[in-house]
XYZ file of C-alpha atoms in Angstrom:
626
model
C -11.891 -4.930 6.360
C -13.870 -1.835 6.821
C -13.768 2.002 6.815
C -13.545 4.325 9.694
C -14.357 8.025 9.946
C -14.479 10.357 12.958
C -14.101 13.587 14.588
C -12.675 14.531 17.942
C -13.914 18.031 18.965
C -12.221 20.730 20.831
C -15.352 21.196 23.029
C -17.736 18.765 24.486
C -20.290 17.585 21.678
C -23.826 18.277 22.266
C -26.678 16.007 21.069
C -25.592 12.758 19.427
C -25.517 13.156 15.694
C -24.806 10.378 13.177
C -21.922 10.884 10.913
C -22.418 10.858 7.268
C -20.578 7.625 6.154
C -21.724 7.428 2.517
C -18.171 8.457 1.402
C -16.776 5.225 2.739
C -19.740 2.862 2.287
C -17.999 0.889 -0.512
C -15.430 -0.021 2.290
C -18.244 -1.679 4.355
C -21.390 -2.184 2.559
C -22.828 -4.624 5.221
C -23.352 -2.017 7.885
C -22.826 1.625 8.645
C -23.097 3.005 12.142
C -21.632 5.865 14.532
C -21.803 6.740 18.023
C -20.988 9.921 20.097
C -18.911 9.497 23.250
C -17.728 12.576 25.184
C -15.936 14.756 22.682
C -15.468 12.017 20.088
C -17.769 10.906 17.255
C -16.713 7.529 15.838
C -18.128 6.213 12.387
C -17.679 2.635 11.065
C -18.767 0.999 7.590
C -18.423 -2.813 7.985
C -17.412 -5.461 5.600
C -18.199 -8.584 7.752
C -15.315 -11.083 7.686
C -15.091 -12.583 11.144
C -17.893 -13.186 13.635
C -20.636 -12.257 11.165
C -23.457 -12.246 13.748
C -22.007 -10.361 16.697
C -19.041 -8.241 15.453
C -20.817 -5.126 14.666
C -19.188 -1.775 15.378
C -18.718 0.605 17.153
C -17.792 -1.994 19.741
C -17.355 -1.668 23.515
C -15.845 -3.967 26.125
C -18.136 -5.775 28.367
C -17.821 -3.062 30.950
C -18.291 -0.075 28.568
C -14.929 1.414 29.490
C -13.521 1.522 25.920
C -15.054 1.718 22.489
C -13.406 1.331 19.019
C -14.096 1.556 15.366
C -11.584 -0.914 13.497
C -10.462 -1.384 9.961
C -8.432 -4.637 9.402
C -7.817 -8.129 10.751
C -5.785 -9.530 13.687
C -4.624 -12.957 12.731
C -3.500 -13.923 16.227
C -6.644 -12.983 17.872
C -7.326 -16.515 19.131
C -3.969 -16.780 20.869
C -4.260 -13.399 22.413
C -7.955 -14.025 23.432
C -6.739 -17.220 25.390
C -3.891 -15.158 27.198
C -6.347 -12.357 28.086
C -8.935 -14.687 29.403
C -6.307 -16.365 31.572
C -5.856 -12.827 32.957
C -9.413 -12.613 33.833
C -10.626 -10.438 30.914
C -14.190 -11.093 29.754
C -15.458 -11.432 26.138
C -18.937 -11.111 24.687
C -18.196 -11.904 21.010
C -15.834 -14.122 18.881
C -14.621 -11.045 17.014
C -10.974 -9.932 16.693
C -12.156 -6.390 17.460
C -12.926 -7.268 21.023
C -9.354 -8.522 21.282
C -8.110 -5.099 20.592
C -10.304 -3.607 23.268
C -9.140 -6.147 26.030
C -5.532 -5.907 25.012
C -5.696 -2.151 25.382
C -7.288 -2.589 28.826
C -4.636 -5.150 29.789
C -1.468 -3.588 28.434
C -2.264 -0.071 27.337
C -0.988 1.306 24.053
C 2.053 -0.935 24.190
C -0.352 -3.730 23.772
C -0.896 -2.947 20.187
C 2.515 -4.198 19.546
C 1.311 -7.672 20.069
C -1.263 -7.581 17.395
C -0.281 -9.663 14.256
C -2.230 -8.290 11.550
C -3.175 -5.188 9.478
C -5.043 -2.428 11.253
C -6.229 1.022 11.620
C -8.549 1.957 14.459
C -9.745 4.749 16.701
C -10.323 3.856 20.451
C -12.191 6.095 22.764
C -11.217 5.583 26.575
C -14.252 6.688 28.761
C -11.844 6.677 31.738
C -9.666 9.549 30.562
C -11.755 10.985 27.740
C -8.805 10.466 25.408
C -9.190 9.057 21.928
C -6.352 6.846 20.508
C -5.640 6.239 16.879
C -3.281 3.429 15.837
C -1.888 2.028 12.619
C -0.191 -1.335 12.083
C 3.772 -1.334 11.704
C 3.896 -1.952 8.023
C 1.178 0.589 7.326
C -0.895 -2.032 5.539
C -4.258 -0.162 6.308
C -4.410 3.649 5.746
C -5.358 6.095 8.367
C -5.283 9.911 7.563
C -5.779 12.649 10.056
C -5.954 16.355 10.208
C -6.928 19.411 12.268
C -9.829 21.527 11.248
C -9.846 25.326 11.228
C -11.421 25.205 14.786
C -8.884 22.714 16.182
C -10.877 19.620 15.990
C -9.104 16.338 14.927
C -10.622 14.337 12.094
C -9.481 10.857 10.775
C -10.584 8.727 8.092
C -9.658 5.440 6.077
C -9.710 7.515 2.856
C -8.577 11.158 2.099
C -11.797 12.093 0.392
C -14.050 11.086 3.399
C -12.013 13.229 5.634
C -13.243 16.373 3.822
C -16.878 15.488 4.526
C -16.121 16.479 8.242
C -16.871 20.080 9.349
C -13.978 22.390 8.906
C -11.592 20.185 6.825
C -10.240 21.923 3.660
C -8.895 20.249 0.775
C -5.780 22.440 -0.330
C -3.253 20.661 -2.613
C 0.273 20.241 -1.239
C 2.421 20.864 -4.289
C 5.437 19.453 -2.634
C 3.778 16.075 -2.500
C 2.515 16.486 -6.021
C 6.144 17.186 -7.119
C 7.305 14.046 -5.112
C 4.564 11.982 -6.745
C 5.557 13.030 -10.321
C 9.215 12.413 -9.594
C 9.250 9.438 -7.379
C 5.822 7.913 -7.776
C 4.648 8.819 -4.269
C 5.086 11.223 -1.448
C 7.442 10.442 1.184
C 7.118 10.297 4.941
C 3.814 11.156 6.567
C 2.761 13.929 3.982
C -0.169 13.568 1.688
C -1.443 15.416 -1.433
C -3.146 17.850 0.988
C -1.772 20.564 3.180
C -2.301 19.881 6.767
C -3.349 16.235 6.173
C -0.982 13.412 7.388
C -0.797 9.737 7.363
C -0.500 8.253 10.824
C 2.988 6.811 11.008
C 3.053 3.000 10.959
C 3.537 1.355 14.342
C 2.329 4.532 16.086
C -0.549 5.603 18.141
C -1.796 9.186 18.157
C -3.316 9.925 21.489
C -5.726 12.969 21.317
C -6.505 14.386 24.711
C -10.171 14.968 25.630
C -11.627 17.808 23.712
C -8.696 17.667 21.229
C -6.592 20.040 23.233
C -3.348 18.302 22.749
C -2.002 15.306 20.832
C 1.003 13.143 21.300
C 2.498 10.106 19.600
C 3.463 6.752 21.080
C 5.578 4.333 19.177
C 4.488 0.708 19.857
C 6.005 -1.050 16.694
C 9.235 -0.696 14.666
C 10.311 -2.539 11.598
C 13.821 -1.342 12.185
C 13.911 -2.637 15.634
C 12.399 -6.053 14.710
C 14.871 -6.521 11.850
C 17.698 -5.712 14.320
C 16.274 -8.127 16.893
C 16.121 -10.825 14.248
C 19.570 -10.268 12.815
C 21.079 -10.452 16.284
C 19.111 -13.764 17.044
C 20.175 -15.385 13.679
C 23.909 -14.571 14.245
C 24.672 -15.267 10.592
C 23.138 -18.774 10.522
C 21.700 -20.062 7.236
C 18.041 -21.272 7.624
C 17.095 -24.579 6.294
C 14.698 -25.048 3.403
C 12.127 -26.523 5.835
C 12.495 -23.571 8.100
C 11.718 -21.191 5.274
C 8.783 -23.207 4.126
C 7.173 -23.446 7.681
C 7.598 -19.785 8.384
C 5.868 -18.837 5.067
C 3.219 -21.474 5.534
C 2.442 -20.271 9.045
C 1.900 -16.691 7.798
C -0.471 -17.886 5.003
C -2.447 -20.069 7.362
C -2.827 -17.177 9.723
C -4.055 -14.969 6.822
C -6.685 -17.329 5.912
C -8.744 -16.764 9.043
C -12.215 -15.774 7.808
C -15.858 -16.766 8.114
C -16.390 -15.917 4.446
C -15.236 -17.374 1.095
C -11.687 -16.244 0.139
C -9.538 -16.435 -3.042
C -6.252 -15.169 -4.329
C -4.752 -12.857 -6.967
C -2.481 -14.711 -9.364
C 0.045 -12.900 -11.625
C 2.069 -15.981 -12.586
C 5.026 -14.619 -10.682
C 6.822 -16.311 -7.795
C 5.252 -14.609 -4.859
C 1.645 -14.849 -5.858
C 2.327 -18.504 -6.991
C 3.792 -19.446 -3.576
C 0.728 -17.968 -1.778
C -1.572 -19.835 -4.093
C 0.209 -23.189 -3.626
C -0.280 -22.848 0.104
C -4.030 -22.385 -0.116
C -4.469 -25.549 -1.910
C -5.913 -28.432 0.263
C -5.779 -32.032 -1.084
C -9.219 -32.841 0.159
C -10.667 -29.284 -0.397
C -12.488 -27.626 -3.220
C -10.511 -25.737 -5.937
C -9.233 -22.301 -4.891
C -10.683 -19.280 -6.726
C -7.827 -17.459 -8.373
C -8.099 -14.081 -10.298
C -5.696 -12.899 -12.963
C -5.490 -10.052 -15.359
C -4.255 -9.975 -18.855
C -4.583 -8.076 -22.137
C -4.263 -8.591 -25.887
C -0.541 -8.383 -26.372
C 0.461 -5.555 -28.662
C 3.769 -3.649 -29.551
C 6.481 -4.815 -27.333
C 4.206 -5.739 -24.393
C 3.181 -9.278 -23.710
C 0.487 -10.417 -21.307
C 1.437 -12.268 -18.105
C -1.738 -14.334 -18.233
C -0.200 -17.358 -19.907
C 1.982 -17.770 -16.776
C -1.011 -17.442 -14.487
C -2.952 -20.051 -16.471
C 0.138 -22.340 -16.346
C 0.335 -21.957 -12.658
C -3.459 -22.561 -12.105
C -3.345 -25.760 -14.051
C -0.333 -26.974 -12.138
C -1.907 -26.403 -8.854
C -5.502 -27.236 -9.883
C -6.942 -23.630 -9.156
C -10.173 -22.440 -10.437
C -8.810 -19.443 -12.523
C -11.018 -16.535 -13.376
C -9.129 -14.409 -15.966
C -9.916 -10.769 -16.753
C -8.975 -9.064 -19.916
C -8.199 -5.394 -19.732
C -8.542 -3.097 -22.718
C -8.841 0.662 -23.681
C -12.565 0.761 -22.579
C -11.681 -0.088 -19.063
C -9.251 2.957 -19.019
C -12.024 5.235 -20.372
C -14.596 4.049 -17.652
C -12.436 3.169 -14.600
C -9.889 6.183 -14.640
C -12.604 8.646 -13.560
C -13.658 6.388 -10.832
C -10.135 6.084 -9.472
C -8.751 9.577 -9.988
C -11.694 11.747 -10.463
C -12.317 12.411 -6.683
C -10.557 13.742 -3.778
C -9.013 10.400 -3.208
C -7.013 10.525 -6.473
C -4.787 10.505 -8.393
C -4.110 7.003 -9.225
C -1.872 7.277 -12.213
C -0.318 3.673 -12.469
C -1.930 1.955 -15.455
C -1.822 -1.315 -13.435
C -4.505 0.288 -11.028
C -7.050 -0.069 -13.907
C -6.357 -3.734 -14.041
C -6.459 -4.128 -10.238
C -9.755 -2.439 -10.130
C -11.329 -4.534 -12.777
C -9.767 -7.730 -11.196
C -11.314 -6.640 -7.808
C -14.782 -6.232 -9.258
C -14.610 -9.651 -10.840
C -13.444 -11.381 -7.513
C -16.108 -9.567 -5.538
C -18.655 -11.668 -7.443
C -17.320 -14.868 -5.587
C -15.347 -13.870 -2.561
C -14.932 -11.104 0.065
C -11.135 -11.940 0.856
C -8.234 -12.264 -1.451
C -4.638 -13.025 -0.608
C -1.970 -11.653 -2.828
C 1.856 -11.754 -3.060
C 2.440 -8.150 -2.315
C 5.507 -7.700 0.093
C 7.568 -10.602 -1.258
C 9.921 -8.484 -3.216
C 10.644 -6.292 -0.162
C 10.827 -9.122 2.310
C 13.042 -11.444 0.274
C 14.991 -9.126 -2.004
C 13.285 -9.658 -5.386
C 13.677 -6.316 -7.025
C 16.445 -6.228 -9.647
C 17.656 -2.988 -8.218
C 18.615 -4.862 -5.044
C 21.034 -6.893 -7.012
C 22.201 -4.130 -9.263
C 22.887 -1.705 -6.466
C 25.621 -4.048 -5.222
C 27.667 -2.933 -8.292
C 27.625 0.721 -7.472
C 31.148 0.681 -6.251
C 32.390 -1.032 -9.463
C 30.235 0.664 -12.074
C 29.502 3.925 -10.453
C 32.576 5.889 -11.899
C 31.781 4.814 -15.449
C 28.048 5.728 -14.857
C 29.034 9.158 -13.563
C 31.071 9.782 -16.764
C 28.137 8.687 -18.966
C 25.779 11.149 -17.091
C 28.444 13.953 -17.532
C 28.486 13.106 -21.298
C 24.680 13.490 -21.402
C 23.568 9.904 -21.910
C 19.878 9.442 -21.455
C 17.575 7.559 -19.032
C 15.705 5.670 -21.463
C 14.455 2.154 -20.523
C 15.492 -0.086 -17.698
C 19.215 0.016 -18.500
C 19.007 3.803 -18.596
C 17.342 3.951 -15.163
C 19.937 1.543 -13.634
C 22.757 3.652 -15.199
C 21.353 6.848 -13.760
C 20.988 5.386 -10.329
C 24.453 3.788 -10.105
C 25.953 6.996 -11.191
C 24.919 8.617 -7.796
C 27.572 8.076 -5.243
C 25.536 8.836 -2.217
C 23.645 5.786 -0.997
C 20.366 7.480 0.131
C 20.114 9.652 -3.028
C 20.898 6.612 -5.186
C 18.231 4.595 -3.560
C 15.541 7.208 -4.292
C 16.606 7.123 -8.024
C 15.866 3.436 -8.594
C 11.960 3.955 -8.600
C 12.151 7.563 -9.730
C 10.431 8.962 -12.858
C 12.475 11.335 -14.869
C 9.860 11.696 -17.789
C 7.918 14.588 -16.154
C 8.460 17.687 -18.210
C 10.816 20.226 -16.633
C 8.307 23.044 -17.156
C 5.752 21.099 -15.146
C 8.307 20.637 -12.347
C 9.254 24.270 -12.604
C 5.565 25.238 -12.380
C 5.247 23.218 -9.074
C 8.356 24.866 -7.774
C 6.964 28.338 -8.561
C 3.795 27.117 -6.677
C 5.915 26.527 -3.606
C 6.954 22.820 -3.782
C 9.983 21.911 -1.910
C 12.061 19.187 -3.587
C 14.563 18.945 -0.577
C 11.659 17.610 1.711
C 11.941 14.020 0.302
C 15.751 14.042 0.175
C 15.839 15.026 3.780
C 13.295 12.372 4.841
C 15.153 9.613 3.246
C 18.602 10.713 4.338
C 17.368 11.021 7.930
C 15.775 7.530 7.795
C 18.818 5.890 6.323
C 21.130 7.520 8.936
C 19.030 5.979 11.701
C 19.461 2.469 10.577
C 21.972 0.282 12.547
C 25.584 0.549 11.336
C 25.977 -3.288 11.180
C 23.343 -3.535 8.503
C 24.215 -4.250 4.864
C 23.231 -1.819 2.163
C 20.732 -4.504 0.988
C 18.982 -4.427 4.443
C 18.897 -0.789 4.330
C 17.304 -0.646 0.882
C 14.740 -3.286 1.939
C 13.698 -1.476 4.976
C 13.585 1.909 3.281
C 11.126 0.361 0.833
C 9.161 -1.191 3.592
C 8.813 2.237 5.217
C 8.335 4.471 1.955
C 7.367 2.524 -1.246
C 5.040 0.071 0.237
C 2.898 2.035 2.497
C 2.747 5.257 0.579
C 2.505 3.475 -2.955
C 1.802 -0.073 -3.412
C -0.295 -0.761 -0.286
C -2.227 2.425 -0.645
C -3.093 1.659 -4.257
C -3.983 -1.990 -3.436
C -6.196 -0.876 -0.476
C -8.160 1.702 -2.564
C -8.681 -0.506 -5.607
C -9.870 -3.539 -3.768
C -12.017 -1.531 -1.371
C -13.685 0.087 -4.441
C -14.981 -3.275 -4.955
C -15.902 -3.898 -1.363
C -13.249 -6.813 -0.956
C -10.435 -7.257 1.420
C -6.843 -7.830 0.286
C -4.275 -9.648 2.577
C -0.561 -9.758 2.236
C 0.862 -12.819 3.946
C 4.318 -12.197 2.612
C 4.336 -8.863 4.614
C 3.909 -10.218 8.173
C 5.168 -9.318 11.651
C 6.676 -12.830 12.200
C 7.945 -13.222 8.668
C 9.196 -10.159 7.066
C 11.744 -8.871 9.689
C 13.185 -12.469 9.866
C 13.591 -12.438 6.075
C 15.191 -9.011 5.767
C 17.559 -9.926 8.594
C 18.983 -12.705 6.567
C 22.486 -12.079 5.141
C 22.652 -11.085 1.473
C 24.454 -14.353 0.363
C 21.452 -16.278 1.668
C 18.785 -14.055 -0.131
C 20.395 -13.212 -3.475
C 23.072 -14.172 -5.857
C 24.561 -11.670 -8.436
C 21.827 -12.589 -10.928
C 18.718 -13.645 -8.923
C 16.844 -12.662 -5.761
C 14.440 -14.443 -3.367
C 16.669 -17.466 -3.166
C 14.966 -18.812 -0.022
C 11.530 -18.752 -1.610
C 12.958 -20.414 -4.747
C 14.583 -23.220 -2.737
C 11.667 -23.735 -0.433
C 8.813 -23.759 -3.001
C 10.515 -24.286 -6.484
C 9.810 -28.122 -6.391
C 5.993 -27.356 -6.076
C 5.895 -24.861 -8.912
C 6.429 -24.942 -12.660
C 9.836 -24.427 -13.937
C 8.708 -21.407 -16.100
C 7.726 -19.567 -13.061
C 11.132 -19.959 -11.416
C 12.994 -18.971 -14.481
C 11.168 -15.926 -15.641
C 12.677 -12.597 -15.023
C 11.032 -10.120 -12.656
C 8.430 -8.101 -14.532
C 5.807 -5.634 -13.457
C 2.336 -5.463 -14.972
C 3.053 -3.600 -18.230
C 0.395 -2.649 -20.624
C 0.585 -1.342 -24.278
C -0.852 1.908 -23.130
C 0.947 4.072 -25.819
C -0.583 2.160 -28.593
C -4.088 2.312 -26.953
C -3.690 6.065 -26.487
C -2.628 6.365 -30.092
C -5.117 4.145 -31.801
C -8.348 3.835 -29.616
C -10.685 6.643 -30.581
C -12.618 6.756 -27.055
C -9.520 6.687 -25.082
C -7.619 9.213 -27.255
C -10.650 11.469 -27.047
C -10.721 11.436 -23.230
C -7.157 12.339 -23.088
C -7.569 15.026 -25.510
C -10.677 16.448 -23.834
C -9.033 16.529 -20.481
C -5.616 17.983 -21.417
C -6.392 20.122 -24.251
C -9.471 21.840 -22.940
C -9.084 25.617 -22.338
C -10.303 24.907 -18.815
C -7.758 22.219 -18.107
C -6.375 22.751 -14.591
C -2.873 21.717 -15.544
C -2.669 24.825 -17.757
C -1.695 26.782 -14.620
C 1.456 24.787 -14.540
C 2.086 23.959 -18.152
C 1.361 25.604 -21.543
C -0.995 24.094 -24.277
C 1.822 23.351 -26.557
C 3.452 20.995 -23.975
C 0.101 19.367 -22.979
C -0.596 18.663 -26.688
C 2.998 17.294 -27.223
C 2.483 14.566 -24.624
C -0.459 13.046 -26.922
C 1.523 13.031 -30.089
C 2.242 9.475 -31.506
C 5.970 9.841 -31.343
C 5.730 10.817 -27.636
C 3.418 8.017 -26.809
C 5.749 5.428 -28.626
C 7.899 5.000 -25.624
C 6.912 3.562 -22.286
C 7.964 6.584 -20.489
C 5.975 8.925 -22.841
C 2.791 6.693 -22.430
C 3.073 6.748 -18.669
C 3.723 10.478 -18.553
C 0.649 11.125 -20.765
C -1.481 8.795 -18.414
C -0.039 10.534 -15.344
C -1.220 13.839 -16.745
C -4.701 12.577 -17.564
C -5.193 11.312 -13.899
C -3.481 14.473 -12.452
C -6.095 16.540 -14.266
C -9.023 14.383 -13.331
C -7.876 14.796 -9.729
C -7.232 18.678 -9.979
C -10.700 19.052 -11.400
C -12.125 17.012 -8.588
C -10.451 19.261 -6.095
C -11.744 22.351 -7.786
C -15.191 20.909 -7.646
C -14.886 19.517 -4.114
C -15.816 15.957 -5.436
C -15.451 13.563 -2.436
C -16.342 10.455 -4.461
C -16.336 9.744 -8.089
């Protein structure tokens, strides 16, 4: 895991000039280096994971034809190396980075589709003078790019670092801000900044010599892989042994490293499955890291479940307790820069957990992706009742029934007869004040952009798919890369550790999504294949507990903790608050009243406003890093 930064000029570059890599140093504290090749300047910050002695970057092939800077890991690099060597390709290192170079020389851009792993890289081809940017098909690793005022193409692993390049401007995209407030993330390739895009997962961006032209080449598609697997399965039900071996194979590939590794443990099914497969009968205890809090109000910490799993599996558990002081100290670090805002309360816990894990390991495996792969979200089950309950829910909406709590969210979603619009509602946030949304609309935000992107995406899915498969793939293409994976990458890399997600894998995930609904889910429970395959090895309590996100007593903390309350008041009620251009002082003050903070939605709304204000102030000040 590393960080990359670069600039492809619209004219030949003069004297070689080192890039300023300080903005991504936390992503790669072991070594920072850059190189100028033709019209491209490539920078790399290295977190050494594989081939510690000779894997430094920027790296060229043995003949100096192509050079790359690479962020990520290629888990099948040993298999690909053997195949490439049989073709006559030569290697000088043991690094997976060199496999990328030789795969490109052997197969071109299409060769990237053979990489099993998480990756974002830039590759300069001295033969053509072109520079190729590429990102893995699931979008596990971020890669942002933009054109400067003078036509140069800049790219980076993080948004803030992009603006250290000459000619790059940080102008907020109010449509993306609106989408983030309404749906908790921006959709598609758009980011919080005008003119800055995410590179589409499974796609290469070829930038012609001197950045005169760019074009996209698709080398990997989740949709195509799911359809291939669905056709191959022909409705057959996999055995428990088949499920177990497929998951085990992915976890084993994800353990490839020359440094110590551990795991994040929530006490839920997915992270427990991953942890169980890391345990070796003759090996030392696996280091596991879990976050909890002092239970308060209606919220209960998940830490006891993690402790139960750790005892059952013999893990070396390192618990971390999260409290109000962490929100005071870590929120500015996460959201108070051009990389923000990070407004999910769980991000604070994730950062603190990552900082603790970094004391022992460089790599952590997590259960991210299990819900999307194996249909674990309750919404997947509830959406199957849209045809039955939809009319009653539509009547309730016409009568003005609210959207309070999880049942209210479900009722609101089920009331929508159009599938694409309904699927957007499941993760939506309707607590944002109408005046704030109106202010964004007046600032030029376009609410139809997200709807159109989702409708176009859903319409392109094969007609033979079930609604469950469509929902899963939509989440794999939107919710994961633009929300969960983006947040996970940033919080772990702030602590200079690498997060790996073995339940989100090229060989496993399309196969799991392609399984028929009856195999994956009953009317009351999802992830049936995982439960059957790994249930006997896990505590009964883990299998029976309902799906639950990481929920904190944030409203109580914002009400009763003096330091946290003072921070929120200072940010939102200051005469210089940037949000005042979108909301009035009474509305900002109303968010912090105890009665408003007494609900989960009200607490999250206030915390979103705090982080949005931190980010807006950073944009005004041009703060690249917190």
